[in-house]
Amino acid sequence: MKECIVVIPTYNEIENIEEIIRAVFVLPVLFHILIVDDGSPDGTAQKVKELQEEFPGRLLMEQRQGKLGLGTAYIHGFGYALRHGYQYIFEMDADFSHNPQDLLRLYQVCAEDGYDLAIGSRYITGVNVVNWPMSRVLMSYCAGKYVQFITGMPIRDATAGFKCYHRKVLETINLNKIRFVGYAFQIEMKFSTWKYGFKIKEVPIIFTDRAKGQSKMSIRIFREAIFGVIQMKIRSWFKNYNSTV
């Protein structure tokens, strides 16, 4: 089996895309990268095509027509990774809010320590967020506490988007039944992983807000997370999670 692939969704990331790709490819682990681009009008996909000539076989891209949402982009990427035999499947933002060096720590937790899901967490050792306004820090931190209260999950950073999955997790979860697209997508994936009994570990990271490009965060995405958690919890009462581990 192929070992590691990093799924990076993009929409208008021309200012970051080349730098993030190069930062991943200099790491001592042989990562492949899959860019899932949602029809960026700023030339992101064209830049990736140019870089594919420099990194044949390691830099991959799937192009979609239109901005279809973060959750569907990851599910598209997960499906690609499973079909092509990757063992460890990562998700990471393109904007350097996630430090590419931390991919190595997530990989170690899964490949060497035997966990099924490693989460890059902002809230294990205090609040490790740089360049966010206090209002957003409080919103994110309180959202995590809210999710813990509603779901019972022992995960502090439920909305984290920096993760490594062992392929068996994504093979077990029915990705076609994942309903949410924004922060709620991240919560739903963690909740399903936990309910199926997989081993999860949070790894402390420092999250740095993007320096280039525009944030994709919106009130609609945050509202989906708040109300979606309740819907998700209620649906779980009527679902049979057969443990596979």
Tab-separated table of C-alpha atoms in Angstrom:
chain	number	residue	atom	x	y	z
A	1	MET	CA	0.000	0.000	0.000
A	2	LYS	CA	1.006	3.617	-0.534
A	3	GLU	CA	1.751	5.285	2.759
A	4	CYS	CA	0.785	8.946	3.256
A	5	ILE	CA	-1.365	11.472	1.428
A	6	VAL	CA	-2.256	15.002	2.535
A	7	VAL	CA	-5.633	16.227	1.286
A	8	ILE	CA	-5.722	20.018	0.894
A	9	PRO	CA	-8.953	21.656	-0.311
A	10	THR	CA	-8.460	24.976	-2.087
A	11	TYR	CA	-10.507	27.932	-3.199
A	12	ASN	CA	-8.557	31.050	-4.184
A	13	GLU	CA	-5.285	30.079	-2.519
A	14	ILE	CA	-2.881	31.356	-5.188
A	15	GLU	CA	-0.937	33.296	-2.541
A	16	ASN	CA	-0.245	30.179	-0.468
A	17	ILE	CA	-0.413	27.117	-2.677
A	18	GLU	CA	3.150	26.857	-3.979
A	19	GLU	CA	4.701	27.595	-0.598
A	20	ILE	CA	2.570	25.035	1.261
A	21	ILE	CA	3.309	22.323	-1.318
A	22	ARG	CA	7.045	22.896	-1.094
A	23	ALA	CA	6.903	22.962	2.710
A	24	VAL	CA	5.311	19.496	2.763
A	25	PHE	CA	7.634	17.989	0.175
A	26	VAL	CA	10.830	18.898	2.061
A	27	LEU	CA	9.727	16.840	5.080
A	28	PRO	CA	11.636	13.580	5.758
A	29	VAL	CA	8.488	11.432	5.339
A	30	LEU	CA	7.441	10.741	1.737
A	31	PHE	CA	4.097	12.534	1.672
A	32	HIS	CA	1.937	12.790	-1.412
A	33	ILE	CA	-0.404	15.769	-1.738
A	34	LEU	CA	-3.898	15.808	-3.215
A	35	ILE	CA	-5.244	19.265	-3.995
A	36	VAL	CA	-9.043	19.361	-4.280
A	37	ASP	CA	-9.751	22.650	-6.013
A	38	ASP	CA	-13.282	24.031	-6.256
A	39	GLY	CA	-12.891	26.005	-9.453
A	40	SER	CA	-10.720	28.774	-8.006
A	41	PRO	CA	-10.931	31.789	-10.339
A	42	ASP	CA	-7.555	33.123	-9.137
A	43	GLY	CA	-5.395	30.542	-10.940
A	44	THR	CA	-4.744	28.169	-8.020
A	45	ALA	CA	-5.329	25.074	-10.160
A	46	GLN	CA	-3.083	26.360	-12.935
A	47	LYS	CA	-0.233	26.864	-10.485
A	48	VAL	CA	-0.714	23.305	-9.194
A	49	LYS	CA	-0.554	21.994	-12.777
A	50	GLU	CA	2.743	23.783	-13.265
A	51	LEU	CA	4.138	22.293	-10.062
A	52	GLN	CA	2.985	18.803	-11.058
A	53	GLU	CA	5.699	18.828	-13.716
A	54	GLU	CA	8.272	19.317	-10.944
A	55	PHE	CA	6.721	16.722	-8.619
A	56	PRO	CA	5.331	13.967	-10.897
A	57	GLY	CA	3.462	11.228	-9.049
A	58	ARG	CA	3.564	13.056	-5.710
A	59	LEU	CA	1.471	16.143	-6.443
A	60	LEU	CA	-2.071	15.200	-7.433
A	61	MET	CA	-5.135	17.290	-8.140
A	62	GLU	CA	-8.860	16.824	-8.463
A	63	GLN	CA	-10.784	19.776	-9.901
A	64	ARG	CA	-14.441	20.357	-9.146
A	65	GLN	CA	-16.826	22.802	-10.741
A	66	GLY	CA	-17.867	25.471	-8.287
A	67	LYS	CA	-17.503	26.051	-4.571
A	68	LEU	CA	-19.148	22.934	-3.129
A	69	GLY	CA	-18.068	23.151	0.506
A	70	LEU	CA	-15.181	22.049	2.697
A	71	GLY	CA	-16.804	18.834	3.873
A	72	THR	CA	-17.580	17.564	0.382
A	73	ALA	CA	-14.033	18.450	-0.719
A	74	TYR	CA	-12.570	16.304	2.042
A	75	ILE	CA	-14.947	13.439	1.327
A	76	HIS	CA	-13.953	13.633	-2.345
A	77	GLY	CA	-10.303	13.513	-1.298
A	78	PHE	CA	-10.847	10.658	1.159
A	79	GLY	CA	-12.522	8.610	-1.557
A	80	TYR	CA	-9.587	9.206	-3.883
A	81	ALA	CA	-7.094	8.224	-1.177
A	82	LEU	CA	-8.935	4.997	-0.353
A	83	ARG	CA	-9.262	4.004	-4.015
A	84	HIS	CA	-5.544	4.543	-4.552
A	85	GLY	CA	-4.441	2.514	-1.546
A	86	TYR	CA	-3.070	5.087	0.888
A	87	GLN	CA	-2.612	3.932	4.475
A	88	TYR	CA	-2.523	7.279	6.322
A	89	ILE	CA	-4.752	10.079	5.126
A	90	PHE	CA	-4.213	13.608	6.385
A	91	GLU	CA	-6.280	16.753	6.122
A	92	MET	CA	-4.715	20.181	6.298
A	93	ASP	CA	-5.475	23.784	5.345
A	94	ALA	CA	-3.593	25.516	2.542
A	95	ASP	CA	-3.033	28.783	4.409
A	96	PHE	CA	-0.304	27.801	6.927
A	97	SER	CA	-2.682	27.967	9.876
A	98	HIS	CA	-1.457	24.372	10.269
A	99	ASN	CA	2.324	24.026	10.455
A	100	PRO	CA	3.462	21.399	7.911
A	101	GLN	CA	6.153	20.263	10.366
A	102	ASP	CA	3.372	18.962	12.612
A	103	LEU	CA	2.435	16.410	9.950
A	104	LEU	CA	5.383	14.402	11.262
A	105	ARG	CA	3.940	14.347	14.789
A	106	LEU	CA	0.493	13.269	13.580
A	107	TYR	CA	2.101	10.559	11.462
A	108	GLN	CA	4.078	9.250	14.436
A	109	VAL	CA	0.959	9.013	16.602
A	110	CYS	CA	-0.804	6.829	14.017
A	111	ALA	CA	2.035	4.907	12.355
A	112	GLU	CA	4.236	4.314	15.418
A	113	ASP	CA	2.006	4.732	18.475
A	114	GLY	CA	-0.928	2.797	17.016
A	115	TYR	CA	-3.734	5.361	17.148
A	116	ASP	CA	-6.445	5.424	14.486
A	117	LEU	CA	-7.017	9.182	14.473
A	118	ALA	CA	-4.540	11.897	15.445
A	119	ILE	CA	-5.937	15.404	15.899
A	120	GLY	CA	-3.837	18.561	15.869
A	121	SER	CA	-5.431	20.288	18.853
A	122	ARG	CA	-5.348	23.968	19.822
A	123	TYR	CA	-6.657	23.404	23.337
A	124	ILE	CA	-4.588	20.670	25.006
A	125	THR	CA	-1.991	22.924	26.636
A	126	GLY	CA	-4.028	26.078	27.175
A	127	VAL	CA	-5.172	28.067	24.133
A	128	ASN	CA	-2.538	27.880	21.398
A	129	VAL	CA	-3.898	30.265	18.779
A	130	VAL	CA	-1.921	33.090	17.172
A	131	ASN	CA	-3.331	36.188	15.426
A	132	TRP	CA	-7.005	35.533	16.123
A	133	PRO	CA	-9.122	38.276	17.699
A	134	MET	CA	-10.243	37.385	21.215
A	135	SER	CA	-13.865	37.125	20.064
A	136	ARG	CA	-12.995	34.334	17.652
A	137	VAL	CA	-10.809	32.533	20.188
A	138	LEU	CA	-13.668	32.549	22.680
A	139	MET	CA	-16.157	31.433	20.030
A	140	SER	CA	-13.972	28.489	19.006
A	141	TYR	CA	-13.076	27.472	22.567
A	142	CYS	CA	-16.675	27.663	23.767
A	143	ALA	CA	-17.836	25.708	20.720
A	144	GLY	CA	-15.493	22.904	21.758
A	145	LYS	CA	-16.879	22.881	25.282
A	146	TYR	CA	-20.429	22.915	23.906
A	147	VAL	CA	-19.704	19.922	21.664
A	148	GLN	CA	-18.195	18.010	24.584
A	149	PHE	CA	-21.283	18.707	26.676
A	150	ILE	CA	-23.804	17.660	24.002
A	151	THR	CA	-21.986	14.610	22.626
A	152	GLY	CA	-19.957	13.324	25.551
A	153	MET	CA	-16.872	13.090	23.330
A	154	PRO	CA	-13.594	13.368	25.281
A	155	ILE	CA	-12.147	15.655	22.587
A	156	ARG	CA	-11.230	19.240	23.434
A	157	ASP	CA	-10.849	20.606	19.906
A	158	ALA	CA	-13.894	19.196	18.156
A	159	THR	CA	-13.716	21.615	15.216
A	160	ALA	CA	-10.024	21.003	14.460
A	161	GLY	CA	-9.243	20.494	10.785
A	162	PHE	CA	-5.685	19.161	11.057
A	163	LYS	CA	-5.831	15.368	11.312
A	164	CYS	CA	-4.408	12.019	10.339
A	165	TYR	CA	-6.708	9.034	9.785
A	166	HIS	CA	-5.735	5.416	9.457
A	167	ARG	CA	-7.525	4.197	6.345
A	168	LYS	CA	-9.623	1.682	8.323
A	169	VAL	CA	-11.455	4.602	9.974
A	170	LEU	CA	-12.548	6.060	6.642
A	171	GLU	CA	-13.408	2.584	5.346
A	172	THR	CA	-15.703	2.057	8.351
A	173	ILE	CA	-17.509	5.406	8.313
A	174	ASN	CA	-20.095	5.669	5.541
A	175	LEU	CA	-18.758	8.857	3.977
A	176	ASN	CA	-21.843	9.183	1.789
A	177	LYS	CA	-23.937	9.661	4.933
A	178	ILE	CA	-21.858	12.535	6.338
A	179	ARG	CA	-24.232	15.490	6.146
A	180	PHE	CA	-22.375	18.635	7.100
A	181	VAL	CA	-19.964	20.811	5.143
A	182	GLY	CA	-18.269	23.339	7.472
A	183	TYR	CA	-17.108	23.080	11.091
A	184	ALA	CA	-19.936	20.623	11.683
A	185	PHE	CA	-18.271	18.276	9.188
A	186	GLN	CA	-15.169	18.168	11.372
A	187	ILE	CA	-17.300	17.452	14.433
A	188	GLU	CA	-19.335	14.749	12.692
A	189	MET	CA	-16.222	12.907	11.501
A	190	LYS	CA	-14.708	12.882	14.988
A	191	PHE	CA	-18.000	11.845	16.549
A	192	SER	CA	-18.387	8.915	14.130
A	193	THR	CA	-14.770	7.836	14.712
A	194	TRP	CA	-15.319	7.907	18.471
A	195	LYS	CA	-18.672	6.085	18.341
A	196	TYR	CA	-17.125	3.267	16.305
A	197	GLY	CA	-14.567	2.764	19.068
A	198	PHE	CA	-11.412	3.814	17.272
A	199	LYS	CA	-8.393	5.028	19.226
A	200	ILE	CA	-8.079	8.823	19.145
A	201	LYS	CA	-5.296	11.077	20.402
A	202	GLU	CA	-5.095	14.866	20.443
A	203	VAL	CA	-1.657	16.285	19.687
A	204	PRO	CA	-0.955	19.851	20.878
A	205	ILE	CA	-0.194	22.290	18.045
A	206	ILE	CA	0.071	26.043	17.635
A	207	PHE	CA	-2.576	27.348	15.239
A	208	THR	CA	-1.617	30.525	13.375
A	209	ASP	CA	-4.251	32.481	11.499
A	210	ARG	CA	-3.617	32.956	7.794
A	211	ALA	CA	-1.289	35.778	6.751
A	212	LYS	CA	-2.297	35.703	3.077
A	213	GLY	CA	-5.655	35.303	1.358
A	214	GLN	CA	-9.147	35.488	2.802
A	215	SER	CA	-10.724	33.368	5.522
A	216	LYS	CA	-13.621	31.106	4.460
A	217	MET	CA	-15.262	31.308	7.908
A	218	SER	CA	-18.846	32.604	7.994
A	219	ILE	CA	-21.751	32.898	10.434
A	220	ARG	CA	-23.642	30.284	8.395
A	221	ILE	CA	-20.837	27.755	8.897
A	222	PHE	CA	-20.714	28.460	12.637
A	223	ARG	CA	-24.514	28.195	12.941
A	224	GLU	CA	-24.414	24.825	11.185
A	225	ALA	CA	-21.969	23.586	13.815
A	226	ILE	CA	-24.041	24.776	16.773
A	227	PHE	CA	-27.382	23.354	15.647
A	228	GLY	CA	-25.934	20.436	13.698
A	229	VAL	CA	-24.419	18.946	16.852
A	230	ILE	CA	-27.865	18.496	18.377
A	231	GLN	CA	-29.215	16.886	15.198
A	232	MET	CA	-26.170	14.615	15.030
A	233	LYS	CA	-26.571	13.505	18.646
A	234	ILE	CA	-30.270	12.714	18.171
A	235	ARG	CA	-29.576	10.704	14.988
A	236	SER	CA	-26.940	8.691	16.849
A	237	TRP	CA	-29.609	7.331	19.205
A	238	PHE	CA	-31.125	5.437	16.282
A	239	LYS	CA	-27.884	4.214	14.704
A	240	ASN	CA	-26.059	0.989	15.480
A	241	TYR	CA	-22.315	1.571	15.760
A	242	ASN	CA	-20.826	-1.881	15.520
A	243	SER	CA	-17.310	-1.690	16.943
A	244	THR	CA	-14.703	-2.923	14.468
A	245	VAL	CA	-11.716	-2.555	16.783
